PDB file of C-alpha atoms in Angstrom:
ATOM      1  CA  UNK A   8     -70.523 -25.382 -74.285  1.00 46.00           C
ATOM      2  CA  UNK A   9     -67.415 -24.663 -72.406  1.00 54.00           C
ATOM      3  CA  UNK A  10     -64.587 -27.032 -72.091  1.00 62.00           C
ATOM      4  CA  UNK A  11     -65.299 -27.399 -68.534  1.00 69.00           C
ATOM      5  CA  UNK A  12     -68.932 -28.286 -68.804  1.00 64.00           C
ATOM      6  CA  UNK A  13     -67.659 -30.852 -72.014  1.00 72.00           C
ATOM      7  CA  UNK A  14     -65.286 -32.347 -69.480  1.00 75.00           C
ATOM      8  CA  UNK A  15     -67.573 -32.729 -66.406  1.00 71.00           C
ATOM      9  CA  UNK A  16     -70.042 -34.248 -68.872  1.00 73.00           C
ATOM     10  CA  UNK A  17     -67.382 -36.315 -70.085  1.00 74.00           C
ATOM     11  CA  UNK A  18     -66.028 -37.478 -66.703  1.00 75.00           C
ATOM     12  CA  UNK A  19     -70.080 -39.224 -66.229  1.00 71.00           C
ATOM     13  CA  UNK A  20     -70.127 -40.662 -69.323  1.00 76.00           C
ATOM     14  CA  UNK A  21     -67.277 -42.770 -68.195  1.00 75.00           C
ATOM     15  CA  UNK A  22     -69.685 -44.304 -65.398  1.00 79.00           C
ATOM     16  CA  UNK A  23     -72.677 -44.365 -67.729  1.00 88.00           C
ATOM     17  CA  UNK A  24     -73.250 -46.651 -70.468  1.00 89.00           C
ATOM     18  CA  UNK A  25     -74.818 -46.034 -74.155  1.00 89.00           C
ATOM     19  CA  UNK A  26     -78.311 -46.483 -74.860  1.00 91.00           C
ATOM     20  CA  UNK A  27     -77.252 -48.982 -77.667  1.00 91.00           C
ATOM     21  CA  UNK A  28     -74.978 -50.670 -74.707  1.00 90.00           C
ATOM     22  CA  UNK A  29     -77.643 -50.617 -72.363  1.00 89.00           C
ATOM     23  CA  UNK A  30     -80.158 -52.308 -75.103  1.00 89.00           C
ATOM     24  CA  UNK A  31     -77.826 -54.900 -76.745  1.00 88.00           C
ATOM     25  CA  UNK A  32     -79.933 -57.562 -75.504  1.00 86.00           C
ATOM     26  CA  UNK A  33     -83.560 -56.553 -75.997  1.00 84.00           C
ATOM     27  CA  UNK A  34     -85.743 -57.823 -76.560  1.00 82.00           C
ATOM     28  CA  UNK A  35     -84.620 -60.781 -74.373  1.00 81.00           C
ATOM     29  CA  UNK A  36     -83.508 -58.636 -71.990  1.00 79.00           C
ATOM     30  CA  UNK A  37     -84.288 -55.002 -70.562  1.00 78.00           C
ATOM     31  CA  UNK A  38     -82.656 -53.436 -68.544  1.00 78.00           C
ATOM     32  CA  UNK A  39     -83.625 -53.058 -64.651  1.00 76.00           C
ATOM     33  CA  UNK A  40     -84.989 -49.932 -63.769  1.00 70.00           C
ATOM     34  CA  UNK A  41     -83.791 -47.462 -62.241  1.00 85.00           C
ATOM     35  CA  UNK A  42     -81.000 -46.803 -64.125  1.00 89.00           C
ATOM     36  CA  UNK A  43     -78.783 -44.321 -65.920  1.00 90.00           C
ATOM     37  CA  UNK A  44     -77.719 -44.238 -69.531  1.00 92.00           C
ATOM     38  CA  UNK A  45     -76.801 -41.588 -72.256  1.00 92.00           C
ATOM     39  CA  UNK A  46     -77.811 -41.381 -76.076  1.00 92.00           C
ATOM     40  CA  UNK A  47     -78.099 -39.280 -78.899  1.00 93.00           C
ATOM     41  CA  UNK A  48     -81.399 -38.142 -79.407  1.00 93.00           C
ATOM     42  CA  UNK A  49     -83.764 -35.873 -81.855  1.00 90.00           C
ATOM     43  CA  UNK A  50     -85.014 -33.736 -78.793  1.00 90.00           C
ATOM     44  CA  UNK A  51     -88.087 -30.784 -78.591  1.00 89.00           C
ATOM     45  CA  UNK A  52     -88.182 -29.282 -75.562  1.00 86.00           C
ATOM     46  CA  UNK A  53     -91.796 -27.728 -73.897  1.00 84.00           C
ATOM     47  CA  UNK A  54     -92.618 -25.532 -71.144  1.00 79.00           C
ATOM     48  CA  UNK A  55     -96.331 -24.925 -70.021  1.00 76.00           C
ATOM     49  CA  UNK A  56     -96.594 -26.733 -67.057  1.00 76.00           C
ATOM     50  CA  UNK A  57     -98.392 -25.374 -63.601  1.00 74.00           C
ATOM     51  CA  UNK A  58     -95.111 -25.745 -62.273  1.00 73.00           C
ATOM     52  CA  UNK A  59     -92.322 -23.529 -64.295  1.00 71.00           C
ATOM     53  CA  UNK A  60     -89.333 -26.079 -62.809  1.00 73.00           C
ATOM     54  CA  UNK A  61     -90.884 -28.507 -64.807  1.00 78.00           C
ATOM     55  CA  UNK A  62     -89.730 -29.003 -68.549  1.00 83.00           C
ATOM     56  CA  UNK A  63     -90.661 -31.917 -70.886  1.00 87.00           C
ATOM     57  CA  UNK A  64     -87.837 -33.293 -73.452  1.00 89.00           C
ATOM     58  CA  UNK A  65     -89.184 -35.786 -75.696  1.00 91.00           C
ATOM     59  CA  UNK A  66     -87.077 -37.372 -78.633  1.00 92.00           C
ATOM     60  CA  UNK A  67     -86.391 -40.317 -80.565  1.00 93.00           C
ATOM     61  CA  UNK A  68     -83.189 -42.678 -80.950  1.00 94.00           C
ATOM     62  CA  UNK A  69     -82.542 -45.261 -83.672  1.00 93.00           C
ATOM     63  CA  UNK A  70     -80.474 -48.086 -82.382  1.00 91.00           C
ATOM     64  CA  UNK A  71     -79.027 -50.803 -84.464  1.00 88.00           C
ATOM     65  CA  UNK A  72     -81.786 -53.534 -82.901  1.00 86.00           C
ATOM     66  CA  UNK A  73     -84.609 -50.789 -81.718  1.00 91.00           C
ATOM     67  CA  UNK A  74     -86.150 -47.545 -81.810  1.00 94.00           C
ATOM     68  CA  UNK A  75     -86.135 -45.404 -78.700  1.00 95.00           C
ATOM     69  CA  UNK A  76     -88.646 -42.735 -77.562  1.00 95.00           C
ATOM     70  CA  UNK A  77     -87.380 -40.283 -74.669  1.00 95.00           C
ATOM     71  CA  UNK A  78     -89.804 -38.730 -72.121  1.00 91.00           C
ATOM     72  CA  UNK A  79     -87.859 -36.735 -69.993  1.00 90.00           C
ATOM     73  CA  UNK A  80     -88.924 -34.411 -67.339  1.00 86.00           C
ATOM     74  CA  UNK A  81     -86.859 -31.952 -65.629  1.00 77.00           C
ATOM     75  CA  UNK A  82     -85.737 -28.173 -64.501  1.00 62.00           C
ATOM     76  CA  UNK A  83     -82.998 -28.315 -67.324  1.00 55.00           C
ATOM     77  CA  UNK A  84     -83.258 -25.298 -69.791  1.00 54.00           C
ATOM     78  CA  UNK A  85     -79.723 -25.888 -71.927  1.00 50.00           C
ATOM     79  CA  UNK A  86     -81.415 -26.652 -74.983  1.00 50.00           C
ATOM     80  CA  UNK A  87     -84.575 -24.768 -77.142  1.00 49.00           C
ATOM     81  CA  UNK A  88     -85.144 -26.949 -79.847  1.00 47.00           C
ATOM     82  CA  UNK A  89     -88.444 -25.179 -81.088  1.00 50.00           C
ATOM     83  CA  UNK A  90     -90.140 -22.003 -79.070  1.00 48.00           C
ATOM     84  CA  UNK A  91     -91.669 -23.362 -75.957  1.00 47.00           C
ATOM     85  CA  UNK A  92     -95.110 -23.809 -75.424  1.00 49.00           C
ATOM     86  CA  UNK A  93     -97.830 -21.063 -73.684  1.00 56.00           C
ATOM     87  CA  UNK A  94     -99.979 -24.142 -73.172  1.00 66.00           C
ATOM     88  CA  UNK A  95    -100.006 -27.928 -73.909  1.00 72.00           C
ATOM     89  CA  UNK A  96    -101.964 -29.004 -76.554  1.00 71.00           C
ATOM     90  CA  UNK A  97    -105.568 -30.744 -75.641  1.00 70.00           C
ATOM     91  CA  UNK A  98    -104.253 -34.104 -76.078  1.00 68.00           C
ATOM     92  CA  UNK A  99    -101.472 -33.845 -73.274  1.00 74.00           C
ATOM     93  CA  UNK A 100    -104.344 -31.926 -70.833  1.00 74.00           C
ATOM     94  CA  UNK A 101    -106.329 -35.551 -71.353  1.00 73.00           C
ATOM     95  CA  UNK A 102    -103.145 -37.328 -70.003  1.00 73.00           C
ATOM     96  CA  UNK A 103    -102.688 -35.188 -67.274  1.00 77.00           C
ATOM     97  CA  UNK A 104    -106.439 -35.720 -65.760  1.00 80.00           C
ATOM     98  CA  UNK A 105    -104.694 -38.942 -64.373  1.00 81.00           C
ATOM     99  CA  UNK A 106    -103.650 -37.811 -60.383  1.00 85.00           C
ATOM    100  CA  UNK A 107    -101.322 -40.357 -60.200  1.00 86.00           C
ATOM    101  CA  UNK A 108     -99.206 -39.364 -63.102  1.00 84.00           C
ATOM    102  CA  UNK A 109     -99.503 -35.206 -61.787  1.00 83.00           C
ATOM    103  CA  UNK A 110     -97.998 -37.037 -58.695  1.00 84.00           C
ATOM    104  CA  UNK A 111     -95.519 -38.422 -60.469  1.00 84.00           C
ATOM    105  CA  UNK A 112     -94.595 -35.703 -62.227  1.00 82.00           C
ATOM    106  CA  UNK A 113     -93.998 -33.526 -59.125  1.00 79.00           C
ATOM    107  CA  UNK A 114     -91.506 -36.153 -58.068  1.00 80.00           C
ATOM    108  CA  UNK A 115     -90.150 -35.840 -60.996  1.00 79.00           C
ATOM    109  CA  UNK A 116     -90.007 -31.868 -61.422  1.00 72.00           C
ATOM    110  CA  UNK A 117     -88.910 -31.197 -57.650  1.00 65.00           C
ATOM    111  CA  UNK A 118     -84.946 -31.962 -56.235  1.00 62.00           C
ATOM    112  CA  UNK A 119     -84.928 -33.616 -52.936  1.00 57.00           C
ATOM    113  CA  UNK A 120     -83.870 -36.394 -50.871  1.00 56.00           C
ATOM    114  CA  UNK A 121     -86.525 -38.729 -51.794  1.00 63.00           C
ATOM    115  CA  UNK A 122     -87.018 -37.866 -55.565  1.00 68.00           C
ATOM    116  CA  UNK A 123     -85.366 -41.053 -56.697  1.00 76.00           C
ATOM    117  CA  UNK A 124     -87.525 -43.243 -55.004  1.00 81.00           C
ATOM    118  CA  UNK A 125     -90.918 -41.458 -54.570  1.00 82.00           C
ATOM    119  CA  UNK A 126     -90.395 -40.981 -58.176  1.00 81.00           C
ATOM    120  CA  UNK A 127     -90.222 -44.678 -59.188  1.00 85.00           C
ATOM    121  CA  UNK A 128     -92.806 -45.898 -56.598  1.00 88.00           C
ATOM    122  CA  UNK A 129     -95.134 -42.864 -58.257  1.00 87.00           C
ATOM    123  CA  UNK A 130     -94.229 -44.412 -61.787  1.00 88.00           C
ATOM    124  CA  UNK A 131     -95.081 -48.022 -60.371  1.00 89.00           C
ATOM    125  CA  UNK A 132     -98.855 -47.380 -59.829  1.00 91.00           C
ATOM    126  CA  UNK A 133    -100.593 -48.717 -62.812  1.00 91.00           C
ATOM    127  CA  UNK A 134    -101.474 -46.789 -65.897  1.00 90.00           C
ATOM    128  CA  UNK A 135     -98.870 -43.826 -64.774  1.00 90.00           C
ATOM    129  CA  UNK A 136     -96.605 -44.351 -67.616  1.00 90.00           C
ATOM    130  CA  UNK A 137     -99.379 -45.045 -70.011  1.00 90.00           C
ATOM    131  CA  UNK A 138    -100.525 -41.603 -68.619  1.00 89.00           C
ATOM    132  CA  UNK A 139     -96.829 -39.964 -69.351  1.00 89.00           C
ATOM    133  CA  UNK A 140     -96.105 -41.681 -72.489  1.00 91.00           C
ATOM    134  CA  UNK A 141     -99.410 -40.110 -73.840  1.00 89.00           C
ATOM    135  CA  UNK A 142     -98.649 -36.173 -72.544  1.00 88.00           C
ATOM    136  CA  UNK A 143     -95.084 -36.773 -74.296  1.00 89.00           C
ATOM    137  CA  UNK A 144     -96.256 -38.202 -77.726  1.00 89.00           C
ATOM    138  CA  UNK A 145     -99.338 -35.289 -77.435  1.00 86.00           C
ATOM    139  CA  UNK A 146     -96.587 -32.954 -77.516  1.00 86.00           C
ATOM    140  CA  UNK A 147     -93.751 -34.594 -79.297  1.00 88.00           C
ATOM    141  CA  UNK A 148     -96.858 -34.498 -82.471  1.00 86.00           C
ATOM    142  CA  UNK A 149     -97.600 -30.837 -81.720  1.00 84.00           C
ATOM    143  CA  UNK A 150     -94.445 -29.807 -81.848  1.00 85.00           C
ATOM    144  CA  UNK A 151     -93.797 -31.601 -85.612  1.00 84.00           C
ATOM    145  CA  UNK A 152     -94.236 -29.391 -88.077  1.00 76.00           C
ATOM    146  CA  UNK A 153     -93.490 -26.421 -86.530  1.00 80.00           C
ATOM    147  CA  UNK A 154     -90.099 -26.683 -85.390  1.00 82.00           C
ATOM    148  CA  UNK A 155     -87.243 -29.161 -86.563  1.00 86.00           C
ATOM    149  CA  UNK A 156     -85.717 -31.562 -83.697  1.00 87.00           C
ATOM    150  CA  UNK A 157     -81.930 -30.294 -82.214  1.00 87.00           C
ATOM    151  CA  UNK A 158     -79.369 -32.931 -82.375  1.00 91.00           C
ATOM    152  CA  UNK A 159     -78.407 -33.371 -79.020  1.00 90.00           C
ATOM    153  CA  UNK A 160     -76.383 -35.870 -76.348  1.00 90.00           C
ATOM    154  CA  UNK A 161     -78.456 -36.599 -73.383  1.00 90.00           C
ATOM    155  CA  UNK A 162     -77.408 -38.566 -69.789  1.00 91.00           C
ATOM    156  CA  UNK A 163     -80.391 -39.520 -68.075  1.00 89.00           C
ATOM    157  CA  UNK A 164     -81.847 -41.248 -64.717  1.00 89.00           C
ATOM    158  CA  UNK A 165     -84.838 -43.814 -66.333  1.00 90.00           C
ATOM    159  CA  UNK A 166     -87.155 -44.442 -63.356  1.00 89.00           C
ATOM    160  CA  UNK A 167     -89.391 -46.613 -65.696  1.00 90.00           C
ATOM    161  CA  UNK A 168     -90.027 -47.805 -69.342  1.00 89.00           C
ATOM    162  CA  UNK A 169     -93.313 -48.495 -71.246  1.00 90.00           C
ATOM    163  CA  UNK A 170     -93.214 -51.005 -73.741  1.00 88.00           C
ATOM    164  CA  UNK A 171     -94.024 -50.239 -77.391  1.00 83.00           C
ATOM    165  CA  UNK A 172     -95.240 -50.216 -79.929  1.00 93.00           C
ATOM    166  CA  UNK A 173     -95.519 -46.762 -79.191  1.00 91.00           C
ATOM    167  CA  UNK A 174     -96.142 -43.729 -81.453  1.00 90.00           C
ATOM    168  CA  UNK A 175     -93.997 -40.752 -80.951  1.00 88.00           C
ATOM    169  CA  UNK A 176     -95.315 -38.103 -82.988  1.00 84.00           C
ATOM    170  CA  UNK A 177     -94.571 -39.751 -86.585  1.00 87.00           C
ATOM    171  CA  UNK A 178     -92.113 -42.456 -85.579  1.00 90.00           C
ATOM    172  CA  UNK A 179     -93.218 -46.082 -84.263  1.00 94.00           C
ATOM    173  CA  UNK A 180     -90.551 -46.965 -80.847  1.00 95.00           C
ATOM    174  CA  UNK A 181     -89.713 -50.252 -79.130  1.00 94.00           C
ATOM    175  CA  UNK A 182     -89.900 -48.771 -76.089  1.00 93.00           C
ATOM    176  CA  UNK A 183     -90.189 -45.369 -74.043  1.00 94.00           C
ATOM    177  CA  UNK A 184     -88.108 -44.613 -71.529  1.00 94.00           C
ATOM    178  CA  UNK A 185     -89.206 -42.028 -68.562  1.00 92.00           C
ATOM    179  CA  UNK A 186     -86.828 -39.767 -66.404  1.00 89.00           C
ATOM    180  CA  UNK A 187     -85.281 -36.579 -65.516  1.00 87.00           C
ATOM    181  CA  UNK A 188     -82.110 -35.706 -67.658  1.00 88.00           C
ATOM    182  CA  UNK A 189     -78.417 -35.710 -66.223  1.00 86.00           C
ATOM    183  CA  UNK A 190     -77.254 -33.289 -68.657  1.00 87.00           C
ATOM    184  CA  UNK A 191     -78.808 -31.789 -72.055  1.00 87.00           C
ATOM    185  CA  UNK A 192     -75.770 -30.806 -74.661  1.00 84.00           C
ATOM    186  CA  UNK A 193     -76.341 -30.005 -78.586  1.00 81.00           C
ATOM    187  CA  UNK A 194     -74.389 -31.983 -81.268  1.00 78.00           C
ATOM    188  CA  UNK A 195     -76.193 -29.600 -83.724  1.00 62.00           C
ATOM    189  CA  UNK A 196     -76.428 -25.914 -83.954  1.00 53.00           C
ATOM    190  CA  UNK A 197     -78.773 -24.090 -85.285  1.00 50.00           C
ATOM    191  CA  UNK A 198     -76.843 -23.015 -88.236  1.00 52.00           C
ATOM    192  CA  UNK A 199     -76.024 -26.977 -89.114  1.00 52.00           C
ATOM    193  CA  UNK A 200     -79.875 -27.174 -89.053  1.00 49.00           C
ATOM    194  CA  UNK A 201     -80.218 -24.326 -91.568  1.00 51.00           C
ATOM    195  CA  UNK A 202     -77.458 -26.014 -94.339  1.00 47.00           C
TER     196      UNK A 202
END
């Protein structure tokens, strides 16, 4: 990363707060949706999409009071943790037979004007993050095995949150939380991965 992209990145996290910030409170409270945040996460990243803007990051955070599962969608390609995929496996193809999470997703993948809120009116319609939560743990379990998470920092706009439990490949989270990511930097290279 260059000192300039560490210091814009920097500059947000001033407006942002922490995921364990953000989360102090639950489960009494949640936090209101939408809303931005930033966390260290175990992220995979996977291509195969129709649409080639559209990446999925998905990840897991361990916060002193909860466990965190990220489902992130987005054009961002800063990070490769694991070789992307030709295809999604069968499991996320069943999630995406539901129209109104494709919908959402092309909210999600697409930058304009109205992205923010079609996005979170998309996410709104009932069983849609069900739908998402299901393509991202499909290919958050496909990926394990094969490929070992990057440590990375992520700021994110959440548009919505599913409740747990919820199974994320092999971890158990609290809660999931759905949006397109901010910024994407490592914490760990490659070569801290192979010590």
């Amino acid at each position: 990363m260059s000192g300039n992209h560490d210091a814009a990145i920097d500059a947000v996290k001033q407006q942002l707060p922490s995921a364990a910030q953000a989360f102090a409170e639950w489960p009494a409270a949640m936090p209101t949706g939408p809303f931005a945040l930033y966390g260290d996460v175990a992220l995979y990243q996977s291509g195969g999409f129709e649409d080639p803007r559209l990446m999925l990051y998905t990840g897991v955070s361990r916060l002193p009071t909860l466990t965190v599962g990220w489902c992130l969608f987005g054009a961002s390609r800063n990070v490769q943790p694991g070789k992307d995929k030709e295809t999604l496996p069968s499991g996320a193809r069943d999630a995406l037979s539901n129209t109104a999470a494709v919908r959402a997703l092309q909210f999600l993948a697409v930058d304009h004007p109205e992205t923010d809120e079609a996005a979170v009116e998309a996410l709104a319609v009932p069983g849609v993050t069900g739908s998402l939560v299901t393509l991202a743990s499909a290919v958050h379990q496909d990926h394990e095995g094969r490929a070992v998470p990057l440590g990375c920092e992520v700021g994110t706009e959440v548009y919505a949150h599913h409740r747990g439990p919820v199974r994320v490949g092999t971890v158990t989270a609290d809660v999931v939380l759905i949006g397109s990511p901010i910024w994407i930097a490592r914490t760990e290279t490659k070569e801290d991965q192979d010590q």
